[in-house]
mmCIF file of C-alpha atoms and ligand atoms in Angstrom:
data_model
loop_
_atom_site.group_PDB
_atom_site.id
_atom_site.type_symbol
_atom_site.label_atom_id
_atom_site.label_comp_id
_atom_site.label_asym_id
_atom_site.label_seq_id
_atom_site.Cartn_x
_atom_site.Cartn_y
_atom_site.Cartn_z
ATOM 1 C CA MET A 1069 29.838 20.839 -83.194
ATOM 2 C CA ASP A 1070 27.241 22.351 -81.079
ATOM 3 C CA ARG A 1071 23.952 23.050 -82.642
ATOM 4 C CA VAL A 1072 22.435 26.474 -82.141
ATOM 5 C CA VAL A 1073 18.760 27.610 -82.199
ATOM 6 C CA SER A 1074 17.457 31.029 -82.231
ATOM 7 C CA GLY A 1075 14.337 32.506 -83.436
ATOM 8 C CA ILE A 1076 13.323 36.614 -83.873
ATOM 9 C CA ARG A 1077 9.595 37.518 -83.780
ATOM 10 C CA PRO A 1078 9.225 39.601 -87.038
ATOM 11 C CA THR A 1079 7.976 43.030 -85.544
ATOM 12 C CA GLY A 1080 9.690 45.498 -87.258
ATOM 13 C CA PHE A 1081 13.295 46.955 -88.379
ATOM 14 C CA LEU A 1082 16.524 46.072 -86.646
ATOM 15 C CA HIS A 1083 18.050 48.432 -84.163
ATOM 16 C CA LEU A 1084 21.260 48.978 -82.932
ATOM 17 C CA GLY A 1085 20.125 47.335 -79.782
ATOM 18 C CA ASN A 1086 19.319 43.910 -81.443
ATOM 19 C CA TYR A 1087 22.790 44.284 -83.279
ATOM 20 C CA PHE A 1088 24.659 44.595 -80.151
ATOM 21 C CA GLY A 1089 22.632 42.503 -78.151
ATOM 22 C CA ALA A 1090 22.502 39.317 -80.293
ATOM 23 C CA LEU A 1091 22.972 39.691 -84.131
ATOM 24 C CA ARG A 1092 26.951 40.621 -83.502
ATOM 25 C CA ASN A 1093 27.444 37.386 -81.517
ATOM 26 C CA PHE A 1094 25.642 35.221 -83.924
ATOM 27 C CA ILE A 1095 28.090 35.908 -86.489
ATOM 28 C CA LYS A 1096 30.904 34.940 -84.275
ATOM 29 C CA MET A 1097 29.044 31.686 -83.363
ATOM 30 C CA GLN A 1098 27.856 30.739 -86.743
ATOM 31 C CA GLU A 1099 31.960 30.061 -87.516
ATOM 32 C CA GLU A 1100 32.334 27.480 -84.527
ATOM 33 C CA ASN A 1101 28.411 25.977 -84.370
ATOM 34 C CA GLU A 1102 25.779 24.609 -86.449
ATOM 35 C CA CYS A 1103 23.500 27.176 -86.188
ATOM 36 C CA PHE A 1104 19.506 27.646 -87.313
ATOM 37 C CA PHE A 1105 18.551 31.015 -87.334
ATOM 38 C CA PHE A 1106 15.100 31.540 -88.208
ATOM 39 C CA ILE A 1107 12.251 34.174 -88.138
ATOM 40 C CA ALA A 1108 9.573 33.147 -85.370
ATOM 41 C CA ASP A 1109 6.213 34.492 -87.937
ATOM 42 C CA TYR A 1110 3.973 31.843 -86.270
ATOM 43 C CA HIS A 1111 4.867 33.557 -82.943
ATOM 44 C CA SER A 1112 4.378 36.981 -84.353
ATOM 45 C CA LEU A 1113 0.649 36.200 -85.203
ATOM 46 C CA THR A 1114 -0.264 36.296 -81.677
ATOM 47 C CA THR A 1115 -0.274 40.043 -81.634
ATOM 48 C CA HIS A 1116 -2.059 40.044 -85.047
ATOM 49 C CA PRO A 1117 -0.329 41.580 -87.379
ATOM 50 C CA THR A 1118 -2.135 42.581 -91.023
ATOM 51 C CA PRO A 1119 -0.869 40.120 -93.647
ATOM 52 C CA LEU A 1120 0.947 42.778 -95.408
ATOM 53 C CA ASP A 1121 3.148 43.630 -92.667
ATOM 54 C CA LEU A 1122 3.738 40.321 -91.763
ATOM 55 C CA GLN A 1123 5.158 39.665 -94.972
ATOM 56 C CA SER A 1124 7.191 42.661 -95.727
ATOM 57 C CA ASN A 1125 8.422 42.369 -91.820
ATOM 58 C CA VAL A 1126 9.637 38.718 -92.409
ATOM 59 C CA ARG A 1127 11.511 39.863 -95.630
ATOM 60 C CA ASN A 1128 13.212 42.910 -93.997
ATOM 61 C CA ILE A 1129 14.455 40.860 -91.257
ATOM 62 C CA LEU A 1130 15.738 38.172 -93.605
ATOM 63 C CA ILE A 1131 17.824 41.199 -95.507
ATOM 64 C CA GLU A 1132 19.024 42.479 -92.216
ATOM 65 C CA TYR A 1133 20.395 39.342 -90.919
ATOM 66 C CA ILE A 1134 22.483 38.872 -94.025
ATOM 67 C CA ALA A 1135 23.107 42.436 -94.541
ATOM 68 C CA ALA A 1136 24.622 42.379 -91.339
ATOM 69 C CA GLY A 1137 26.734 39.520 -91.605
ATOM 70 C CA LEU A 1138 24.935 36.089 -91.121
ATOM 71 C CA ASP A 1139 26.353 33.780 -94.076
ATOM 72 C CA PRO A 1140 23.611 31.267 -95.324
ATOM 73 C CA GLU A 1141 26.651 29.196 -96.364
ATOM 74 C CA LYS A 1142 27.347 28.854 -92.771
ATOM 75 C CA ALA A 1143 23.974 29.079 -90.818
ATOM 76 C CA THR A 1144 20.864 27.711 -91.676
ATOM 77 C CA ILE A 1145 18.529 30.987 -92.151
ATOM 78 C CA TYR A 1146 14.901 29.957 -92.397
ATOM 79 C CA VAL A 1147 11.160 30.992 -91.653
ATOM 80 C CA GLN A 1148 9.542 29.184 -89.379
ATOM 81 C CA SER A 1149 6.558 28.740 -91.435
ATOM 82 C CA ASP A 1150 8.627 26.980 -93.764
ATOM 83 C CA VAL A 1151 9.233 24.195 -91.495
ATOM 84 C CA PRO A 1152 5.664 23.228 -90.745
ATOM 85 C CA GLN A 1153 6.928 20.039 -88.777
ATOM 86 C CA VAL A 1154 7.243 22.722 -86.005
ATOM 87 C CA CYS A 1155 3.530 22.489 -85.479
ATOM 88 C CA GLU A 1156 3.267 18.950 -85.131
ATOM 89 C CA LEU A 1157 6.011 18.706 -82.620
ATOM 90 C CA SER A 1158 4.603 21.593 -81.189
ATOM 91 C CA LEU A 1159 1.152 19.276 -80.702
ATOM 92 C CA LEU A 1160 2.902 16.127 -79.749
ATOM 93 C CA LEU A 1161 4.810 18.332 -77.014
ATOM 94 C CA SER A 1162 1.285 19.861 -75.640
ATOM 95 C CA MET A 1163 -0.148 16.611 -74.512
ATOM 96 C CA ASN A 1164 2.397 16.762 -71.818
ATOM 97 C CA VAL A 1165 1.844 20.617 -70.684
ATOM 98 C CA TYR A 1166 -0.120 21.419 -68.148
ATOM 99 C CA ILE A 1167 -2.663 24.634 -68.608
ATOM 100 C CA GLY A 1168 -1.582 25.564 -64.912
ATOM 101 C CA GLU A 1169 1.963 25.839 -65.874
ATOM 102 C CA LEU A 1170 1.354 28.037 -68.824
ATOM 103 C CA GLN A 1171 -0.771 30.369 -66.989
ATOM 104 C CA ARG A 1172 2.132 30.718 -64.708
ATOM 105 C CA VAL A 1173 4.263 31.972 -67.206
ATOM 106 C CA ALA A 1174 5.492 35.626 -66.540
ATOM 107 C CA SER A 1175 5.616 36.843 -70.691
ATOM 108 C CA PHE A 1176 2.161 35.574 -70.467
ATOM 109 C CA LYS A 1177 0.464 37.373 -67.713
ATOM 110 C CA GLU A 1178 2.185 40.123 -68.960
ATOM 111 C CA LYS A 1179 0.327 40.141 -71.844
ATOM 112 C CA VAL A 1180 -2.802 39.222 -69.986
ATOM 113 C CA ARG A 1181 -2.054 43.009 -68.556
ATOM 114 C CA ARG A 1182 -1.177 44.910 -71.728
ATOM 115 C CA GLN A 1183 -3.845 43.065 -74.256
ATOM 116 C CA PRO A 1184 -6.884 41.956 -71.743
ATOM 117 C CA ASP A 1185 -8.968 42.104 -75.050
ATOM 118 C CA ASN A 1186 -6.758 39.534 -76.842
ATOM 119 C CA VAL A 1187 -5.863 36.572 -74.742
ATOM 120 C CA ASN A 1188 -5.651 34.212 -77.702
ATOM 121 C CA ALA A 1189 -4.888 30.247 -76.904
ATOM 122 C CA GLY A 1190 -1.552 30.986 -78.877
ATOM 123 C CA LEU A 1191 -0.371 33.512 -76.118
ATOM 124 C CA LEU A 1192 -0.854 30.672 -73.976
ATOM 125 C CA THR A 1193 0.799 27.794 -76.014
ATOM 126 C CA TYR A 1194 3.886 30.541 -76.946
ATOM 127 C CA PRO A 1195 6.348 28.781 -74.843
ATOM 128 C CA VAL A 1196 5.287 25.028 -76.268
ATOM 129 C CA LEU A 1197 6.013 26.335 -79.742
ATOM 130 C CA MET A 1198 9.378 27.862 -78.793
ATOM 131 C CA ALA A 1199 10.352 24.598 -77.387
ATOM 132 C CA ALA A 1200 9.206 22.915 -80.580
ATOM 133 C CA ASP A 1201 11.333 25.214 -82.391
ATOM 134 C CA ILE A 1202 14.275 24.336 -79.948
ATOM 135 C CA LEU A 1203 14.090 20.754 -79.829
ATOM 136 C CA LEU A 1204 13.046 20.354 -83.641
ATOM 137 C CA HIS A 1205 16.623 20.492 -84.073
ATOM 138 C CA ARG A 1206 17.838 18.957 -80.835
ATOM 139 C CA ALA A 1207 19.649 22.056 -79.839
ATOM 140 C CA ASP A 1208 22.435 22.655 -77.295
ATOM 141 C CA LYS A 1209 22.592 25.917 -76.961
ATOM 142 C CA VAL A 1210 20.014 28.859 -77.193
ATOM 143 C CA PRO A 1211 21.431 32.419 -76.909
ATOM 144 C CA VAL A 1212 18.571 34.422 -75.262
ATOM 145 C CA GLY A 1213 18.447 37.345 -73.211
ATOM 146 C CA LYS A 1214 16.964 37.677 -69.757
ATOM 147 C CA ASP A 1215 13.322 38.101 -71.079
ATOM 148 C CA GLN A 1216 13.511 34.651 -72.403
ATOM 149 C CA GLU A 1217 14.681 32.738 -69.859
ATOM 150 C CA GLN A 1218 11.821 31.116 -68.294
ATOM 151 C CA HIS A 1219 10.638 30.008 -71.816
ATOM 152 C CA LEU A 1220 14.113 28.170 -72.053
ATOM 153 C CA GLU A 1221 13.601 26.622 -68.625
ATOM 154 C CA MET A 1222 10.127 25.385 -69.878
ATOM 155 C CA THR A 1223 11.867 24.109 -72.917
ATOM 156 C CA ARG A 1224 14.100 21.862 -70.632
ATOM 157 C CA ASP A 1225 11.164 20.817 -68.692
ATOM 158 C CA PHE A 1226 9.185 19.618 -71.552
ATOM 159 C CA ALA A 1227 12.156 17.641 -73.177
ATOM 160 C CA GLN A 1228 12.891 15.992 -69.825
ATOM 161 C CA ARG A 1229 9.404 15.324 -69.289
ATOM 162 C CA PHE A 1230 9.098 13.667 -72.868
ATOM 163 C CA ASN A 1231 12.480 11.490 -72.515
ATOM 164 C CA ARG A 1232 10.915 10.642 -68.491
ATOM 165 C CA ILE A 1233 7.349 9.449 -70.020
ATOM 166 C CA TYR A 1234 9.156 7.352 -72.802
ATOM 167 C CA LYS A 1235 12.028 6.192 -70.970
ATOM 168 C CA ASN A 1236 14.514 7.228 -73.069
ATOM 169 C CA GLU A 1237 17.346 10.586 -73.595
ATOM 170 C CA TYR A 1238 16.443 11.483 -76.707
ATOM 171 C CA PHE A 1239 16.337 15.043 -76.306
ATOM 172 C CA LYS A 1240 19.212 17.116 -75.162
ATOM 173 C CA LEU A 1241 18.493 19.779 -72.407
ATOM 174 C CA PRO A 1242 19.279 22.855 -74.115
ATOM 175 C CA VAL A 1243 21.296 25.389 -72.123
ATOM 176 C CA ALA A 1244 21.299 29.230 -72.396
ATOM 177 C CA TYR A 1245 24.330 30.785 -74.555
ATOM 178 C CA ASN A 1246 25.656 33.496 -72.287
ATOM 179 C CA PHE A 1247 27.354 35.948 -74.543
ATOM 180 C CA GLY A 1248 29.023 37.248 -70.820
ATOM 181 C CA SER A 1249 31.155 40.365 -71.486
ATOM 182 C CA GLU A 1250 30.750 40.179 -75.030
ATOM 183 C CA LEU A 1251 26.985 41.566 -74.417
ATOM 184 C CA VAL A 1252 26.722 45.307 -74.931
ATOM 185 C CA LYS A 1253 23.635 46.750 -73.722
ATOM 186 C CA ILE A 1254 22.581 49.354 -75.841
ATOM 187 C CA PRO A 1255 20.487 52.368 -74.170
ATOM 188 C CA GLY A 1256 17.887 54.252 -75.992
ATOM 189 C CA LEU A 1257 18.104 57.938 -77.414
ATOM 190 C CA ASP A 1258 15.275 59.098 -75.232
ATOM 191 C CA GLY A 1259 16.828 58.329 -71.984
ATOM 192 C CA SER A 1260 15.539 54.811 -71.502
ATOM 193 C CA THR A 1261 17.881 52.175 -70.459
ATOM 194 C CA LYS A 1262 16.835 49.762 -73.244
ATOM 195 C CA MET A 1263 16.596 50.741 -76.895
ATOM 196 C CA SER A 1264 13.268 49.229 -77.836
ATOM 197 C CA LYS A 1265 10.686 50.367 -80.448
ATOM 198 C CA SER A 1266 7.999 49.891 -78.445
ATOM 199 C CA ASP A 1267 8.787 52.663 -76.368
ATOM 200 C CA ASN A 1268 9.503 55.365 -78.490
ATOM 201 C CA GLU A 1269 10.391 54.956 -82.352
ATOM 202 C CA ASN A 1270 12.832 57.878 -82.226
ATOM 203 C CA SER A 1271 14.844 56.458 -79.516
ATOM 204 C CA CYS A 1272 16.089 53.565 -81.777
ATOM 205 C CA ILE A 1273 18.661 53.834 -84.350
ATOM 206 C CA TYR A 1274 17.857 51.008 -87.252
ATOM 207 C CA LEU A 1275 20.441 49.287 -89.067
ATOM 208 C CA ALA A 1276 17.992 50.750 -92.369
ATOM 209 C CA ASP A 1277 18.364 54.012 -91.110
ATOM 210 C CA ALA A 1278 19.786 56.703 -93.862
ATOM 211 C CA PRO A 1279 22.655 58.888 -92.577
ATOM 212 C CA GLU A 1280 20.392 61.778 -92.218
ATOM 213 C CA VAL A 1281 17.976 60.042 -90.486
ATOM 214 C CA ILE A 1282 20.370 58.990 -88.293
ATOM 215 C CA ARG A 1283 21.740 62.575 -87.527
ATOM 216 C CA LYS A 1284 18.676 63.861 -86.658
ATOM 217 C CA LYS A 1285 17.953 61.328 -84.537
ATOM 218 C CA VAL A 1286 21.000 61.848 -82.221
ATOM 219 C CA MET A 1287 20.893 65.652 -82.508
ATOM 220 C CA LYS A 1288 17.681 65.195 -81.144
ATOM 221 C CA ALA A 1289 18.433 62.677 -78.058
ATOM 222 C CA VAL A 1290 18.043 64.084 -74.900
ATOM 223 C CA SER A 1291 20.827 64.927 -72.744
ATOM 224 C CA ASP A 1292 20.645 67.178 -69.456
ATOM 225 C CA SER A 1293 21.937 71.328 -68.459
ATOM 226 C CA GLY A 1294 25.341 70.146 -68.084
ATOM 227 C CA PRO A 1295 27.629 69.506 -64.808
ATOM 228 C CA THR A 1296 28.258 72.116 -62.827
ATOM 229 C CA GLU A 1297 31.189 70.581 -60.455
ATOM 230 C CA PRO A 1298 33.892 67.985 -60.862
ATOM 231 C CA GLY A 1299 32.760 64.277 -60.195
ATOM 232 C CA GLN A 1300 28.914 64.805 -60.907
ATOM 233 C CA PRO A 1301 27.339 61.811 -61.401
ATOM 234 C CA LYS A 1302 25.681 61.271 -64.759
ATOM 235 C CA THR A 1303 21.995 61.434 -65.264
ATOM 236 C CA GLN A 1304 20.712 58.394 -67.165
ATOM 237 C CA ALA A 1305 20.307 60.253 -70.593
ATOM 238 C CA VAL A 1306 23.753 61.386 -70.490
ATOM 239 C CA GLU A 1307 24.892 58.008 -69.392
ATOM 240 C CA ASN A 1308 23.093 56.649 -72.338
ATOM 241 C CA LEU A 1309 24.845 58.928 -74.720
ATOM 242 C CA PHE A 1310 28.389 57.770 -73.174
ATOM 243 C CA GLN A 1311 27.268 53.993 -73.510
ATOM 244 C CA LEU A 1312 26.263 54.309 -76.952
ATOM 245 C CA MET A 1313 29.561 56.286 -77.637
ATOM 246 C CA LYS A 1314 31.531 53.380 -76.506
ATOM 247 C CA ALA A 1315 29.606 51.176 -78.582
ATOM 248 C CA VAL A 1316 30.391 52.788 -81.825
ATOM 249 C CA SER A 1317 33.107 55.057 -81.096
ATOM 250 C CA THR A 1318 37.220 55.072 -80.385
ATOM 251 C CA PRO A 1319 38.640 54.744 -76.665
ATOM 252 C CA ASP A 1320 40.239 57.936 -77.743
ATOM 253 C CA THR A 1321 36.958 59.825 -78.144
ATOM 254 C CA LEU A 1322 35.369 58.469 -75.790
ATOM 255 C CA GLN A 1323 38.092 59.589 -73.295
ATOM 256 C CA TYR A 1324 37.924 63.034 -74.787
ATOM 257 C CA PHE A 1325 34.083 63.669 -74.007
ATOM 258 C CA GLU A 1326 34.564 61.874 -70.666
ATOM 259 C CA ASP A 1327 37.611 64.067 -69.382
ATOM 260 C CA GLN A 1328 35.255 67.031 -70.930
ATOM 261 C CA TYR A 1329 32.310 65.959 -68.992
ATOM 262 C CA GLN A 1330 34.478 65.494 -65.458
ATOM 263 C CA ASN A 1331 35.822 69.023 -66.282
ATOM 264 C CA CYS A 1332 32.184 70.512 -66.622
ATOM 265 C CA ALA A 1333 33.256 71.614 -70.124
ATOM 266 C CA ILE A 1334 31.256 69.292 -72.068
ATOM 267 C CA ARG A 1335 29.485 70.715 -75.191
ATOM 268 C CA TYR A 1336 26.705 67.779 -75.624
ATOM 269 C CA GLY A 1337 26.028 69.373 -79.147
ATOM 270 C CA ASP A 1338 29.561 68.498 -79.912
ATOM 271 C CA MET A 1339 29.400 65.216 -78.415
ATOM 272 C CA LYS A 1340 26.471 64.060 -80.260
ATOM 273 C CA LYS A 1341 27.811 65.452 -83.708
ATOM 274 C CA GLN A 1342 30.854 63.095 -82.946
ATOM 275 C CA LEU A 1343 28.316 60.281 -81.850
ATOM 276 C CA ALA A 1344 25.925 60.750 -85.047
ATOM 277 C CA ALA A 1345 29.290 60.960 -87.289
ATOM 278 C CA ASP A 1346 30.706 57.472 -85.646
ATOM 279 C CA MET A 1347 27.124 55.774 -85.818
ATOM 280 C CA ILE A 1348 26.735 56.806 -89.192
ATOM 281 C CA ALA A 1349 30.596 55.142 -90.126
ATOM 282 C CA PHE A 1350 29.411 51.947 -88.370
ATOM 283 C CA VAL A 1351 26.007 51.354 -89.704
ATOM 284 C CA GLN A 1352 26.717 52.606 -93.289
ATOM 285 C CA PRO A 1353 28.302 48.922 -94.457
ATOM 286 C CA VAL A 1354 25.222 47.100 -93.203
ATOM 287 C CA TYR A 1355 22.813 49.678 -94.799
ATOM 288 C CA GLU A 1356 24.441 49.987 -97.763
ATOM 289 C CA ARG A 1357 24.279 46.180 -98.286
ATOM 290 C CA ILE A 1358 20.526 46.391 -96.830
ATOM 291 C CA LEU A 1359 19.923 48.895 -99.926
ATOM 292 C CA GLU A 1360 21.224 46.405 -102.357
ATOM 293 C CA LEU A 1361 19.769 43.579 -101.066
ATOM 294 C CA ARG A 1362 16.209 44.916 -101.048
ATOM 295 C CA GLU A 1363 16.795 44.958 -105.076
ATOM 296 C CA LYS A 1364 17.951 41.029 -105.335
ATOM 297 C CA ASP A 1365 14.418 39.094 -104.979
ATOM 298 C CA ASP A 1366 15.892 36.450 -106.351
ATOM 299 C CA TYR A 1367 18.759 36.199 -104.170
ATOM 300 C CA ILE A 1368 16.633 36.583 -100.980
ATOM 301 C CA ARG A 1369 13.992 33.895 -102.516
ATOM 302 C CA LYS A 1370 17.069 31.575 -102.759
ATOM 303 C CA VAL A 1371 18.105 32.149 -99.730
ATOM 304 C CA ALA A 1372 14.879 31.532 -97.663
ATOM 305 C CA ARG A 1373 14.535 28.215 -99.876
ATOM 306 C CA GLU A 1374 17.549 26.681 -99.381
ATOM 307 C CA GLY A 1375 17.285 27.336 -95.652
ATOM 308 C CA ALA A 1376 13.731 26.177 -95.437
ATOM 309 C CA ASP A 1377 15.295 22.779 -97.361
ATOM 310 C CA ARG A 1378 18.007 22.494 -94.772
ATOM 311 C CA ALA A 1379 15.720 22.881 -91.713
ATOM 312 C CA ARG A 1380 13.039 20.578 -93.096
ATOM 313 C CA GLU A 1381 15.514 18.315 -93.150
ATOM 314 C CA SER A 1382 16.852 18.560 -89.459
ATOM 315 C CA ALA A 1383 13.052 18.641 -88.817
ATOM 316 C CA ALA A 1384 11.848 15.428 -90.603
ATOM 317 C CA LYS A 1385 14.497 13.479 -88.846
ATOM 318 C CA THR A 1386 13.395 14.462 -85.220
ATOM 319 C CA ILE A 1387 9.737 14.033 -86.412
ATOM 320 C CA LYS A 1388 10.384 10.807 -87.397
ATOM 321 C CA GLU A 1389 12.237 9.727 -84.441
ATOM 322 C CA VAL A 1390 9.753 11.185 -82.210
ATOM 323 C CA ARG A 1391 6.783 9.287 -83.608
ATOM 324 C CA GLU A 1392 8.463 6.187 -83.427
ATOM 325 C CA ILE A 1393 9.280 7.120 -79.794
ATOM 326 C CA ILE A 1394 5.249 7.957 -79.045
ATOM 327 C CA GLY A 1395 4.263 4.714 -80.753
ATOM 328 C CA ILE A 1396 2.655 6.295 -84.188
ATOM 329 C CA LYS A 1397 3.378 3.954 -86.874
ATOM 330 C CA SER A 1398 1.958 4.027 -89.973
ATOM 331 C CA PHE A 1399 0.664 0.827 -91.554
HETATM 332 N N1 LIG B 379 10.165 34.273 -78.120
HETATM 333 C C1 LIG B 379 11.375 34.379 -78.573
HETATM 334 C C2 LIG B 379 11.366 36.351 -78.582
HETATM 335 O O1 LIG B 379 10.323 37.001 -78.501
HETATM 336 C C3 LIG B 379 11.453 34.317 -80.176
HETATM 337 C C4 LIG B 379 11.463 32.917 -80.622
HETATM 338 C C5 LIG B 379 10.446 32.307 -80.782
HETATM 339 C C6 LIG B 379 12.596 32.011 -79.917
HETATM 340 N N2 LIG B 379 11.274 30.942 -80.802
HETATM 341 C C7 LIG B 379 12.618 30.439 -80.286
HETATM 342 C C8 LIG B 379 14.057 32.575 -79.503
HETATM 343 C C9 LIG B 379 13.434 29.742 -80.376
HETATM 344 C C10 LIG B 379 14.937 31.667 -79.266
HETATM 345 C C11 LIG B 379 14.617 30.318 -79.326
HETATM 346 O O2 LIG B 379 12.143 36.707 -78.407
#
């Protein structure tokens, strides 16, 4: 069985983009792999959330992960800060990481551009902590999107460097887990190519959105004035509506509106009504479980505690072995 590790920063509610991009695949992966899915609360501190926001965001993701189908019996679901061994591994790895290579990381440079008044050390060492997350469980595979590929490559560099310096093969070199055709890109309702809350809250459909909220957002989605001749290429906004429909509606429904478009007979209002109904039907079971789980504080606490116990057990083994390799021995 392969070991899989994946983290998510708790920055808000999960939307359909998260669901189709990763979560849906995690649900399959947990069947055939030894999975560690954690909430990266340490990482989220690089952007200075308030304590209240941090706490509620962690709880929300935990609830939404379970509501969407991650099974705490099958996968180890935990909160990063419940496993402080990751800090020790991060410290130990950092001794063989060069400031120059961290300064060249694309995500770091992007942050420097975007928040020049908060270029904290945590941002610089972000890839080291992430490598520690992964190597802590000696992962084989890491499901990552394009934006995280460089971080994973650095994880392999750090692992390989450790192995070379200490002349062993202790760390496996984790590879990206590619979902291939399973990967469905979900666009925004605002004409943007990716559903993302950093651009526009109303462009996202959240798993925790009530049916009425979904309906309102979909009906307000950006479209255009309609095709005027057969075979006219779609604008991005309209292409988005079709992509969203492809994700949640039946093939017949999709084909119907595709034909309507090609015949220049399409009425976007009708299409949106259908899209809203299909989205609501799609999200509803998850939405209802979210509402239930929000009331089950004892259960959520138990899941977090048991996940932390299992993750700490795996982490403790790695730390013990790494300390020995490095030469840290207690008297
Ligand atoms: N950096 C990842 C992101 O922003 C989150 C993350 C932290 C992660 N540690 C990880 C992902 C380890 C995979 C493995 O999306």
